[in-house]
Amino acid sequence: MRKLFPFCVSLILVVLAAGVASAQSFRVQCPTRTITHPVAANNNAEPAYVGPTYTGTNGYPAAPAHVNGAIKCQQISGGDGYSTMGDGTQTYMFSFGPLSGLTDIANGLPGTEFPSVFNTPYPAPDPITNLPAPLQPGDPATTDGMVANTWPGFPLSTTGLTYNGAVGQVMDIPNLVTIYDISEVGTTVTVVGNAPLGVALGDTVTISGQDTTGYNGTFTVTAVNVVNSFFPANFAFTYTNPTTGLAEVTESTTATAGLAPRIDGHVDARQIMDVGIMNGNIPAPLMAIDEDDEFFLTLTNVGMIMRPDLFEQHTVHFHGYPNASSFYDGVPDASVAINIGASFTYYYLAPDAGTYFWHCHITPPEHLQMGMVGQLYVRPRQNRVASGGSLYDALALQQGDLRTACKSATDILCSNPLPAGASAGSAPRAAAGNYAYNDGDGSTYYDVEYPLQIHGFDPNFHFVGMTFNPEGFSDMKDKYFLLNGRSYPDTVTPGPLATQSTDGSMHFSQPLPSIINIPAGERALLRISDLDVTEYQTLASLGIPMQVIGYNAKLLRDQAGNNMYYNTNSITLAGGESLDVILDSCAVRATNGSCTTPMATGTYYLYTPNLDHLSNDAENFGGLMTEVRVN
Ligand SMILES: [Cu+2]
């Protein structure tokens, strides 16, 4: 016994270790319906706002009074990658990359998708094998490059790959249970399995092995968790069978209930690694949601293949964001952090429109400097007002919603009370274009919008970060000054920038140009955020006034409803700040808002007047600058 005992202990340890290891896995979650979005078919578009989601005061009733917003999903990798600086230097990064919305990201758009797009395997699975065709390492750049064969010209083609679903999404294996008892009352059949089948409402279930009794067939589940006299409720479900009078069968030796292969968040780890490894982006994948949405964001930690000595966790922190729960805040000390080989789905509501940003919160000075910074914005309800409808009335309607009421007398934090001096029925919603905030007066209108993230890279820090050397935090000094991860003149290179990585394949490393194109006479909204780690950054506009309308995701409006917007020719931000600027390319506007005299067409500039930042490391030109093209 004495000799056997240690053996047993080590055996137990081995079993435990295996259990822990297998507990880590890649999964995505993108439910097609939730408590507040109960009808799956309605969750792939944004409905107009007509009233509060819940009118009661005691928690969540069974059904919302009004369904607002939709469901959005996105998947990102946390890992490493390379980018190309303005002087051609390839720079190693700790970074996030896209694992959904690949095509949209490559085209400079948010990778945030409705469930109908996200929950799509690549491509449609083979009808016989149910196996999807594989994505290639480096995708979407690999497939785009192969199809278009345009390397290395610019702009790079992004036409080869058109997939926007979640990478790795595959049909889960069919599930099957033997049936303990099957019975019918009227046309309702109750199935009690010998184990839970794992069905959900609306799933298609196939009953087999009941030939002599008439139960066989394929049906749609009408209820789950059915209380029964045999087993726990989750072992049982019901469906409707038009054939009545079927006799109860108990303890059949042949009967089974099965689910067909289906999309349920199961992912193929190989696809995740093929696409996620070395596929980091700067800035990190763009996210955009609409007010009232539920947002499911899966972070998949693919590890940093260039730093096998590290076991870095990553998180997602929505900076300055009104979180659904602190559990999803991404600050590792107070929340959770994601290990290598694991994925985690963050859940956010979208209560307040505005320009935010996000970053990893593991050793922030290090992971931010190394590139784990991204952009995020929330579009206001006001965009969903029908053309010609009163924006004032729309904002007045929101005052009857406990979640969005802004009563200055009792709530000093609300920043968008009804506009002062305006009256009911005023401010018709424009036929095209959008709004940055729920302003109620149309003053945050824009025709085109551009997210601009200010950042900086210290090449020395990135070099020692790649080469297993200790990093000198207090010596950190940026020498590349970046707008959307690029410095001038790369800022005005159209399409994605690509970098060849150490795996030999090209990757779209910096997908977002920062060319500000404005049709003459129209307005551009610049959603500017700064996540520079080392210093303040100033951005000046040459020739077009900057009208600042929002700061840190709040409309600039006082408690009495007066707009506190101001015109300036430069803004200065610290890391961790954001603001909204409107560039109006109209020289003279009529009182009805139409442009009578557009500005001269041509190229204007956004640039930093900190002249030492107009450089790319040793090059005495470049840096924090881009072009505004009025055309
Ligand atoms: Cu990180």
JSON list of N, CA, C and O in Angstrom, two decimals, residues 266-316:
[
{"chain": "A", "resi": 266, "resn": "HIS", "atom": "N", "xyz": [-18.71, 26.72, -31.59]},
{"chain": "A", "resi": 266, "resn": "HIS", "atom": "CA", "xyz": [-17.57, 25.82, -31.70]},
{"chain": "A", "resi": 266, "resn": "HIS", "atom": "C", "xyz": [-16.65, 26.34, -32.80]},
{"chain": "A", "resi": 266, "resn": "HIS", "atom": "O", "xyz": [-17.10, 26.71, -33.87]},
{"chain": "A", "resi": 267, "resn": "VAL", "atom": "N", "xyz": [-15.35, 26.39, -32.53]},
{"chain": "A", "resi": 267, "resn": "VAL", "atom": "CA", "xyz": [-14.42, 26.86, -33.55]},
{"chain": "A", "resi": 267, "resn": "VAL", "atom": "C", "xyz": [-13.29, 25.86, -33.75]},
{"chain": "A", "resi": 267, "resn": "VAL", "atom": "O", "xyz": [-12.94, 25.10, -32.85]},
{"chain": "A", "resi": 268, "resn": "ASP", "atom": "N", "xyz": [-12.75, 25.89, -34.94]},
{"chain": "A", "resi": 268, "resn": "ASP", "atom": "CA", "xyz": [-11.62, 25.05, -35.30]},
{"chain": "A", "resi": 268, "resn": "ASP", "atom": "C", "xyz": [-10.34, 25.80, -34.91]},
{"chain": "A", "resi": 268, "resn": "ASP", "atom": "O", "xyz": [-10.02, 26.84, -35.48]},
{"chain": "A", "resi": 269, "resn": "ALA", "atom": "N", "xyz": [-9.63, 25.26, -33.93]},
{"chain": "A", "resi": 269, "resn": "ALA", "atom": "CA", "xyz": [-8.45, 25.96, -33.40]},
{"chain": "A", "resi": 269, "resn": "ALA", "atom": "C", "xyz": [-7.39, 26.17, -34.46]},
{"chain": "A", "resi": 269, "resn": "ALA", "atom": "O", "xyz": [-6.65, 27.15, -34.43]},
{"chain": "A", "resi": 270, "resn": "ARG", "atom": "N", "xyz": [-7.31, 25.27, -35.45]},
{"chain": "A", "resi": 270, "resn": "ARG", "atom": "CA", "xyz": [-6.29, 25.42, -36.47]},
{"chain": "A", "resi": 270, "resn": "ARG", "atom": "C", "xyz": [-6.53, 26.68, -37.30]},
{"chain": "A", "resi": 270, "resn": "ARG", "atom": "O", "xyz": [-5.60, 27.41, -37.64]},
{"chain": "A", "resi": 271, "resn": "GLN", "atom": "N", "xyz": [-7.81, 26.93, -37.61]},
{"chain": "A", "resi": 271, "resn": "GLN", "atom": "CA", "xyz": [-8.12, 28.14, -38.37]},
{"chain": "A", "resi": 271, "resn": "GLN", "atom": "C", "xyz": [-7.79, 29.39, -37.57]},
{"chain": "A", "resi": 271, "resn": "GLN", "atom": "O", "xyz": [-7.27, 30.37, -38.10]},
{"chain": "A", "resi": 272, "resn": "ILE", "atom": "N", "xyz": [-8.09, 29.35, -36.29]},
{"chain": "A", "resi": 272, "resn": "ILE", "atom": "CA", "xyz": [-7.77, 30.48, -35.42]},
{"chain": "A", "resi": 272, "resn": "ILE", "atom": "C", "xyz": [-6.27, 30.76, -35.45]},
{"chain": "A", "resi": 272, "resn": "ILE", "atom": "O", "xyz": [-5.83, 31.90, -35.58]},
{"chain": "A", "resi": 273, "resn": "MET", "atom": "N", "xyz": [-5.47, 29.70, -35.34]},
{"chain": "A", "resi": 273, "resn": "MET", "atom": "CA", "xyz": [-4.02, 29.89, -35.30]},
{"chain": "A", "resi": 273, "resn": "MET", "atom": "C", "xyz": [-3.48, 30.30, -36.67]},
{"chain": "A", "resi": 273, "resn": "MET", "atom": "O", "xyz": [-2.61, 31.16, -36.78]},
{"chain": "A", "resi": 274, "resn": "ASP", "atom": "N", "xyz": [-4.00, 29.69, -37.74]},
{"chain": "A", "resi": 274, "resn": "ASP", "atom": "CA", "xyz": [-3.53, 30.03, -39.09]},
{"chain": "A", "resi": 274, "resn": "ASP", "atom": "C", "xyz": [-3.73, 31.53, -39.37]},
{"chain": "A", "resi": 274, "resn": "ASP", "atom": "O", "xyz": [-2.86, 32.18, -39.93]},
{"chain": "A", "resi": 275, "resn": "VAL", "atom": "N", "xyz": [-4.87, 32.05, -38.98]},
{"chain": "A", "resi": 275, "resn": "VAL", "atom": "CA", "xyz": [-5.17, 33.45, -39.29]},
{"chain": "A", "resi": 275, "resn": "VAL", "atom": "C", "xyz": [-4.68, 34.38, -38.18]},
{"chain": "A", "resi": 275, "resn": "VAL", "atom": "O", "xyz": [-4.23, 35.48, -38.44]},
{"chain": "A", "resi": 276, "resn": "GLY", "atom": "N", "xyz": [-4.75, 33.92, -36.94]},
{"chain": "A", "resi": 276, "resn": "GLY", "atom": "CA", "xyz": [-4.47, 34.82, -35.82]},
{"chain": "A", "resi": 276, "resn": "GLY", "atom": "C", "xyz": [-2.99, 35.03, -35.54]},
{"chain": "A", "resi": 276, "resn": "GLY", "atom": "O", "xyz": [-2.61, 36.09, -35.04]},
{"chain": "A", "resi": 277, "resn": "ILE", "atom": "N", "xyz": [-2.16, 34.05, -35.86]},
{"chain": "A", "resi": 277, "resn": "ILE", "atom": "CA", "xyz": [-0.74, 34.16, -35.52]},
{"chain": "A", "resi": 277, "resn": "ILE", "atom": "C", "xyz": [-0.07, 35.25, -36.35]},
{"chain": "A", "resi": 277, "resn": "ILE", "atom": "O", "xyz": [-0.24, 35.33, -37.55]},
{"chain": "A", "resi": 278, "resn": "MET", "atom": "N", "xyz": [0.68, 36.10, -35.68]},
{"chain": "A", "resi": 278, "resn": "MET", "atom": "CA", "xyz": [1.46, 37.16, -36.34]},
{"chain": "A", "resi": 278, "resn": "MET", "atom": "C", "xyz": [0.58, 38.10, -37.16]},
{"chain": "A", "resi": 278, "resn": "MET", "atom": "O", "xyz": [1.05, 38.70, -38.11]},
{"chain": "A", "resi": 279, "resn": "ASN", "atom": "N", "xyz": [-0.69, 38.20, -36.80]},
{"chain": "A", "resi": 279, "resn": "ASN", "atom": "CA", "xyz": [-1.63, 38.96, -37.63]},
{"chain": "A", "resi": 279, "resn": "ASN", "atom": "C", "xyz": [-2.07, 40.25, -36.94]},
{"chain": "A", "resi": 279, "resn": "ASN", "atom": "O", "xyz": [-3.16, 40.73, -37.17]},
{"chain": "A", "resi": 280, "resn": "GLY", "atom": "N", "xyz": [-1.22, 40.80, -36.09]},
{"chain": "A", "resi": 280, "resn": "GLY", "atom": "CA", "xyz": [-1.60, 41.99, -35.35]},
{"chain": "A", "resi": 280, "resn": "GLY", "atom": "C", "xyz": [-1.81, 43.21, -36.23]},
{"chain": "A", "resi": 280, "resn": "GLY", "atom": "O", "xyz": [-1.17, 43.37, -37.27]},
{"chain": "A", "resi": 281, "resn": "ASN", "atom": "N", "xyz": [-2.72, 44.05, -35.81]},
{"chain": "A", "resi": 281, "resn": "ASN", "atom": "CA", "xyz": [-3.01, 45.31, -36.51]},
{"chain": "A", "resi": 281, "resn": "ASN", "atom": "C", "xyz": [-2.69, 46.48, -35.59]},
{"chain": "A", "resi": 281, "resn": "ASN", "atom": "O", "xyz": [-2.85, 46.40, -34.38]},
{"chain": "A", "resi": 282, "resn": "ILE", "atom": "N", "xyz": [-2.28, 47.60, -36.19]},
{"chain": "A", "resi": 282, "resn": "ILE", "atom": "CA", "xyz": [-2.23, 48.87, -35.49]},
{"chain": "A", "resi": 282, "resn": "ILE", "atom": "C", "xyz": [-2.94, 49.89, -36.37]},
{"chain": "A", "resi": 282, "resn": "ILE", "atom": "O", "xyz": [-2.54, 50.04, -37.52]},
{"chain": "A", "resi": 283, "resn": "PRO", "atom": "N", "xyz": [-4.01, 50.56, -35.93]},
{"chain": "A", "resi": 283, "resn": "PRO", "atom": "CA", "xyz": [-4.65, 50.30, -34.66]},
{"chain": "A", "resi": 283, "resn": "PRO", "atom": "C", "xyz": [-5.35, 48.93, -34.67]},
{"chain": "A", "resi": 283, "resn": "PRO", "atom": "O", "xyz": [-5.56, 48.34, -35.72]},
{"chain": "A", "resi": 284, "resn": "ALA", "atom": "N", "xyz": [-5.69, 48.49, -33.47]},
{"chain": "A", "resi": 284, "resn": "ALA", "atom": "CA", "xyz": [-6.39, 47.22, -33.31]},
{"chain": "A", "resi": 284, "resn": "ALA", "atom": "C", "xyz": [-7.75, 47.30, -34.02]},
{"chain": "A", "resi": 284, "resn": "ALA", "atom": "O", "xyz": [-8.21, 48.38, -34.36]},
{"chain": "A", "resi": 285, "resn": "PRO", "atom": "N", "xyz": [-8.38, 46.14, -34.26]},
{"chain": "A", "resi": 285, "resn": "PRO", "atom": "CA", "xyz": [-9.63, 46.14, -35.04]},
{"chain": "A", "resi": 285, "resn": "PRO", "atom": "C", "xyz": [-10.66, 47.18, -34.57]},
{"chain": "A", "resi": 285, "resn": "PRO", "atom": "O", "xyz": [-10.96, 47.29, -33.39]},
{"chain": "A", "resi": 286, "resn": "LEU", "atom": "N", "xyz": [-11.16, 47.92, -35.55]},
{"chain": "A", "resi": 286, "resn": "LEU", "atom": "CA", "xyz": [-12.14, 48.99, -35.30]},
{"chain": "A", "resi": 286, "resn": "LEU", "atom": "C", "xyz": [-13.47, 48.38, -34.89]},
{"chain": "A", "resi": 286, "resn": "LEU", "atom": "O", "xyz": [-13.92, 47.38, -35.47]},
{"chain": "A", "resi": 287, "resn": "MET", "atom": "N", "xyz": [-14.09, 48.98, -33.87]},
{"chain": "A", "resi": 287, "resn": "MET", "atom": "CA", "xyz": [-15.39, 48.52, -33.39]},
{"chain": "A", "resi": 287, "resn": "MET", "atom": "C", "xyz": [-16.38, 49.68, -33.43]},
{"chain": "A", "resi": 287, "resn": "MET", "atom": "O", "xyz": [-16.04, 50.80, -33.06]},
{"chain": "A", "resi": 288, "resn": "ALA", "atom": "N", "xyz": [-17.59, 49.41, -33.88]},
{"chain": "A", "resi": 288, "resn": "ALA", "atom": "CA", "xyz": [-18.63, 50.44, -33.88]},
{"chain": "A", "resi": 288, "resn": "ALA", "atom": "C", "xyz": [-19.96, 49.78, -33.60]},
{"chain": "A", "resi": 288, "resn": "ALA", "atom": "O", "xyz": [-20.31, 48.77, -34.23]},
{"chain": "A", "resi": 289, "resn": "ILE", "atom": "N", "xyz": [-20.68, 50.31, -32.65]},
{"chain": "A", "resi": 289, "resn": "ILE", "atom": "CA", "xyz": [-22.00, 49.77, -32.31]},
{"chain": "A", "resi": 289, "resn": "ILE", "atom": "C", "xyz": [-23.00, 50.92, -32.26]},
{"chain": "A", "resi": 289, "resn": "ILE", "atom": "O", "xyz": [-22.62, 52.09, -32.29]},
{"chain": "A", "resi": 290, "resn": "ASP", "atom": "N", "xyz": [-24.26, 50.55, -32.21]},
{"chain": "A", "resi": 290, "resn": "ASP", "atom": "CA", "xyz": [-25.32, 51.55, -32.16]},
{"chain": "A", "resi": 290, "resn": "ASP", "atom": "C", "xyz": [-25.92, 51.56, -30.76]},
{"chain": "A", "resi": 290, "resn": "ASP", "atom": "O", "xyz": [-26.03, 50.51, -30.11]},
{"chain": "A", "resi": 291, "resn": "GLU", "atom": "N", "xyz": [-26.32, 52.75, -30.31]},
{"chain": "A", "resi": 291, "resn": "GLU", "atom": "CA", "xyz": [-26.93, 52.89, -29.00]},
{"chain": "A", "resi": 291, "resn": "GLU", "atom": "C", "xyz": [-28.07, 51.88, -28.88]},
{"chain": "A", "resi": 291, "resn": "GLU", "atom": "O", "xyz": [-28.84, 51.69, -29.83]},
{"chain": "A", "resi": 292, "resn": "ASP", "atom": "N", "xyz": [-28.16, 51.20, -27.75]},
{"chain": "A", "resi": 292, "resn": "ASP", "atom": "CA", "xyz": [-29.15, 50.17, -27.43]},
{"chain": "A", "resi": 292, "resn": "ASP", "atom": "C", "xyz": [-28.72, 48.76, -27.86]},
{"chain": "A", "resi": 292, "resn": "ASP", "atom": "O", "xyz": [-29.40, 47.79, -27.55]},
{"chain": "A", "resi": 293, "resn": "ASP", "atom": "N", "xyz": [-27.61, 48.64, -28.57]},
{"chain": "A", "resi": 293, "resn": "ASP", "atom": "CA", "xyz": [-27.15, 47.30, -28.97]},
{"chain": "A", "resi": 293, "resn": "ASP", "atom": "C", "xyz": [-26.69, 46.49, -27.76]},
{"chain": "A", "resi": 293, "resn": "ASP", "atom": "O", "xyz": [-26.30, 47.05, -26.73]},
{"chain": "A", "resi": 294, "resn": "GLU", "atom": "N", "xyz": [-26.70, 45.17, -27.93]},
{"chain": "A", "resi": 294, "resn": "GLU", "atom": "CA", "xyz": [-25.92, 44.29, -27.07]},
{"chain": "A", "resi": 294, "resn": "GLU", "atom": "C", "xyz": [-24.73, 43.82, -27.91]},
{"chain": "A", "resi": 294, "resn": "GLU", "atom": "O", "xyz": [-24.90, 43.39, -29.04]},
{"chain": "A", "resi": 295, "resn": "PHE", "atom": "N", "xyz": [-23.55, 43.91, -27.32]},
{"chain": "A", "resi": 295, "resn": "PHE", "atom": "CA", "xyz": [-22.32, 43.63, -28.08]},
{"chain": "A", "resi": 295, "resn": "PHE", "atom": "C", "xyz": [-21.57, 42.48, -27.42]},
{"chain": "A", "resi": 295, "resn": "PHE", "atom": "O", "xyz": [-21.22, 42.56, -26.23]},
{"chain": "A", "resi": 296, "resn": "PHE", "atom": "N", "xyz": [-21.33, 41.43, -28.19]},
{"chain": "A", "resi": 296, "resn": "PHE", "atom": "CA", "xyz": [-20.59, 40.26, -27.70]},
{"chain": "A", "resi": 296, "resn": "PHE", "atom": "C", "xyz": [-19.22, 40.26, -28.39]},
{"chain": "A", "resi": 296, "resn": "PHE", "atom": "O", "xyz": [-19.13, 40.05, -29.60]},
{"chain": "A", "resi": 297, "resn": "LEU", "atom": "N", "xyz": [-18.19, 40.49, -27.61]},
{"chain": "A", "resi": 297, "resn": "LEU", "atom": "CA", "xyz": [-16.84, 40.61, -28.16]},
{"chain": "A", "resi": 297, "resn": "LEU", "atom": "C", "xyz": [-15.96, 39.48, -27.62]},
{"chain": "A", "resi": 297, "resn": "LEU", "atom": "O", "xyz": [-15.69, 39.42, -26.42]},
{"chain": "A", "resi": 298, "resn": "THR", "atom": "N", "xyz": [-15.52, 38.61, -28.50]},
{"chain": "A", "resi": 298, "resn": "THR", "atom": "CA", "xyz": [-14.68, 37.49, -28.08]},
{"chain": "A", "resi": 298, "resn": "THR", "atom": "C", "xyz": [-13.21, 37.82, -28.31]},
{"chain": "A", "resi": 298, "resn": "THR", "atom": "O", "xyz": [-12.81, 38.14, -29.43]},
{"chain": "A", "resi": 299, "resn": "LEU", "atom": "N", "xyz": [-12.43, 37.75, -27.23]},
{"chain": "A", "resi": 299, "resn": "LEU", "atom": "CA", "xyz": [-10.98, 37.89, -27.33]},
{"chain": "A", "resi": 299, "resn": "LEU", "atom": "C", "xyz": [-10.37, 36.49, -27.28]},
{"chain": "A", "resi": 299, "resn": "LEU", "atom": "O", "xyz": [-10.60, 35.74, -26.33]},
{"chain": "A", "resi": 300, "resn": "THR", "atom": "N", "xyz": [-9.61, 36.16, -28.31]},
{"chain": "A", "resi": 300, "resn": "THR", "atom": "CA", "xyz": [-8.97, 34.85, -28.41]},
{"chain": "A", "resi": 300, "resn": "THR", "atom": "C", "xyz": [-7.46, 35.05, -28.32]},
{"chain": "A", "resi": 300, "resn": "THR", "atom": "O", "xyz": [-6.88, 35.72, -29.17]},
{"chain": "A", "resi": 301, "resn": "ASN", "atom": "N", "xyz": [-6.85, 34.53, -27.26]},
{"chain": "A", "resi": 301, "resn": "ASN", "atom": "CA", "xyz": [-5.42, 34.73, -27.04]},
{"chain": "A", "resi": 301, "resn": "ASN", "atom": "C", "xyz": [-4.63, 33.65, -27.77]},
{"chain": "A", "resi": 301, "resn": "ASN", "atom": "O", "xyz": [-4.61, 32.49, -27.34]},
{"chain": "A", "resi": 302, "resn": "VAL", "atom": "N", "xyz": [-4.02, 34.03, -28.90]},
{"chain": "A", "resi": 302, "resn": "VAL", "atom": "CA", "xyz": [-3.30, 33.06, -29.73]},
{"chain": "A", "resi": 302, "resn": "VAL", "atom": "C", "xyz": [-1.82, 32.95, -29.34]},
{"chain": "A", "resi": 302, "resn": "VAL", "atom": "O", "xyz": [-1.07, 32.20, -29.94]},
{"chain": "A", "resi": 303, "resn": "GLY", "atom": "N", "xyz": [-1.41, 33.70, -28.33]},
{"chain": "A", "resi": 303, "resn": "GLY", "atom": "CA", "xyz": [-0.02, 33.64, -27.90]},
{"chain": "A", "resi": 303, "resn": "GLY", "atom": "C", "xyz": [0.88, 34.48, -28.79]},
{"chain": "A", "resi": 303, "resn": "GLY", "atom": "O", "xyz": [0.50, 34.89, -29.87]},
{"chain": "A", "resi": 304, "resn": "MET", "atom": "N", "xyz": [2.07, 34.77, -28.27]},
{"chain": "A", "resi": 304, "resn": "MET", "atom": "CA", "xyz": [3.00, 35.59, -29.03]},
{"chain": "A", "resi": 304, "resn": "MET", "atom": "C", "xyz": [4.14, 34.69, -29.47]},
{"chain": "A", "resi": 304, "resn": "MET", "atom": "O", "xyz": [5.05, 34.37, -28.69]},
{"chain": "A", "resi": 305, "resn": "ILE", "atom": "N", "xyz": [4.08, 34.29, -30.74]},
{"chain": "A", "resi": 305, "resn": "ILE", "atom": "CA", "xyz": [4.95, 33.23, -31.22]},
{"chain": "A", "resi": 305, "resn": "ILE", "atom": "C", "xyz": [6.41, 33.67, -31.25]},
{"chain": "A", "resi": 305, "resn": "ILE", "atom": "O", "xyz": [7.32, 32.86, -31.16]},
{"chain": "A", "resi": 306, "resn": "MET", "atom": "N", "xyz": [6.65, 35.00, -31.33]},
{"chain": "A", "resi": 306, "resn": "MET", "atom": "CA", "xyz": [8.03, 35.50, -31.32]},
{"chain": "A", "resi": 306, "resn": "MET", "atom": "C", "xyz": [8.58, 35.56, -29.90]},
{"chain": "A", "resi": 306, "resn": "MET", "atom": "O", "xyz": [9.78, 35.75, -29.72]},
{"chain": "A", "resi": 307, "resn": "ARG", "atom": "N", "xyz": [7.72, 35.44, -28.90]},
{"chain": "A", "resi": 307, "resn": "ARG", "atom": "CA", "xyz": [8.18, 35.48, -27.52]},
{"chain": "A", "resi": 307, "resn": "ARG", "atom": "C", "xyz": [7.67, 34.25, -26.77]},
{"chain": "A", "resi": 307, "resn": "ARG", "atom": "O", "xyz": [6.83, 34.34, -25.88]},
{"chain": "A", "resi": 308, "resn": "PRO", "atom": "N", "xyz": [8.26, 33.07, -27.13]},
{"chain": "A", "resi": 308, "resn": "PRO", "atom": "CA", "xyz": [7.78, 31.84, -26.50]},
{"chain": "A", "resi": 308, "resn": "PRO", "atom": "C", "xyz": [8.11, 31.77, -25.01]},
{"chain": "A", "resi": 308, "resn": "PRO", "atom": "O", "xyz": [7.60, 30.90, -24.31]},
{"chain": "A", "resi": 309, "resn": "ASP", "atom": "N", "xyz": [8.97, 32.68, -24.55]},
{"chain": "A", "resi": 309, "resn": "ASP", "atom": "CA", "xyz": [9.30, 32.70, -23.12]},
{"chain": "A", "resi": 309, "resn": "ASP", "atom": "C", "xyz": [8.20, 33.37, -22.30]},
{"chain": "A", "resi": 309, "resn": "ASP", "atom": "O", "xyz": [8.13, 33.19, -21.09]},
{"chain": "A", "resi": 310, "resn": "LEU", "atom": "N", "xyz": [7.36, 34.13, -22.96]},
{"chain": "A", "resi": 310, "resn": "LEU", "atom": "CA", "xyz": [6.34, 34.87, -22.24]},
{"chain": "A", "resi": 310, "resn": "LEU", "atom": "C", "xyz": [5.04, 34.07, -22.17]},
{"chain": "A", "resi": 310, "resn": "LEU", "atom": "O", "xyz": [4.74, 33.28, -23.05]},
{"chain": "A", "resi": 311, "resn": "PHE", "atom": "N", "xyz": [4.31, 34.29, -21.12]},
{"chain": "A", "resi": 311, "resn": "PHE", "atom": "CA", "xyz": [2.97, 33.70, -21.03]},
{"chain": "A", "resi": 311, "resn": "PHE", "atom": "C", "xyz": [1.97, 34.84, -20.81]},
{"chain": "A", "resi": 311, "resn": "PHE", "atom": "O", "xyz": [1.20, 34.85, -19.87]},
{"chain": "A", "resi": 312, "resn": "GLU", "atom": "N", "xyz": [2.05, 35.83, -21.72]},
{"chain": "A", "resi": 312, "resn": "GLU", "atom": "CA", "xyz": [1.28, 37.04, -21.53]},
{"chain": "A", "resi": 312, "resn": "GLU", "atom": "C", "xyz": [-0.23, 36.81, -21.66]},
{"chain": "A", "resi": 312, "resn": "GLU", "atom": "O", "xyz": [-0.71, 36.28, -22.65]},
{"chain": "A", "resi": 313, "resn": "GLN", "atom": "N", "xyz": [-0.94, 37.26, -20.65]},
{"chain": "A", "resi": 313, "resn": "GLN", "atom": "CA", "xyz": [-2.38, 37.35, -20.77]},
{"chain": "A", "resi": 313, "resn": "GLN", "atom": "C", "xyz": [-2.71, 38.65, -21.51]},
{"chain": "A", "resi": 313, "resn": "GLN", "atom": "O", "xyz": [-1.87, 39.55, -21.61]},
{"chain": "A", "resi": 314, "resn": "HIS", "atom": "N", "xyz": [-3.91, 38.74, -22.04]},
{"chain": "A", "resi": 314, "resn": "HIS", "atom": "CA", "xyz": [-4.41, 39.99, -22.59]},
{"chain": "A", "resi": 314, "resn": "HIS", "atom": "C", "xyz": [-5.85, 40.21, -22.11]},
{"chain": "A", "resi": 314, "resn": "HIS", "atom": "O", "xyz": [-6.52, 39.26, -21.70]},
{"chain": "A", "resi": 315, "resn": "THR", "atom": "N", "xyz": [-6.26, 41.45, -22.17]},
{"chain": "A", "resi": 315, "resn": "THR", "atom": "CA", "xyz": [-7.65, 41.77, -21.86]},
{"chain": "A", "resi": 315, "resn": "THR", "atom": "C", "xyz": [-8.12, 42.85, -22.83]},
{"chain": "A", "resi": 315, "resn": "THR", "atom": "O", "xyz": [-7.33, 43.43, -23.58]},
{"chain": "A", "resi": 316, "resn": "VAL", "atom": "N", "xyz": [-9.41, 43.12, -22.78]},
{"chain": "A", "resi": 316, "resn": "VAL", "atom": "CA", "xyz": [-9.97, 44.27, -23.49]},
{"chain": "A", "resi": 316, "resn": "VAL", "atom": "C", "xyz": [-10.54, 45.23, -22.45]},
{"chain": "A", "resi": 316, "resn": "VAL", "atom": "O", "xyz": [-11.34, 44.83, -21.61]}
]
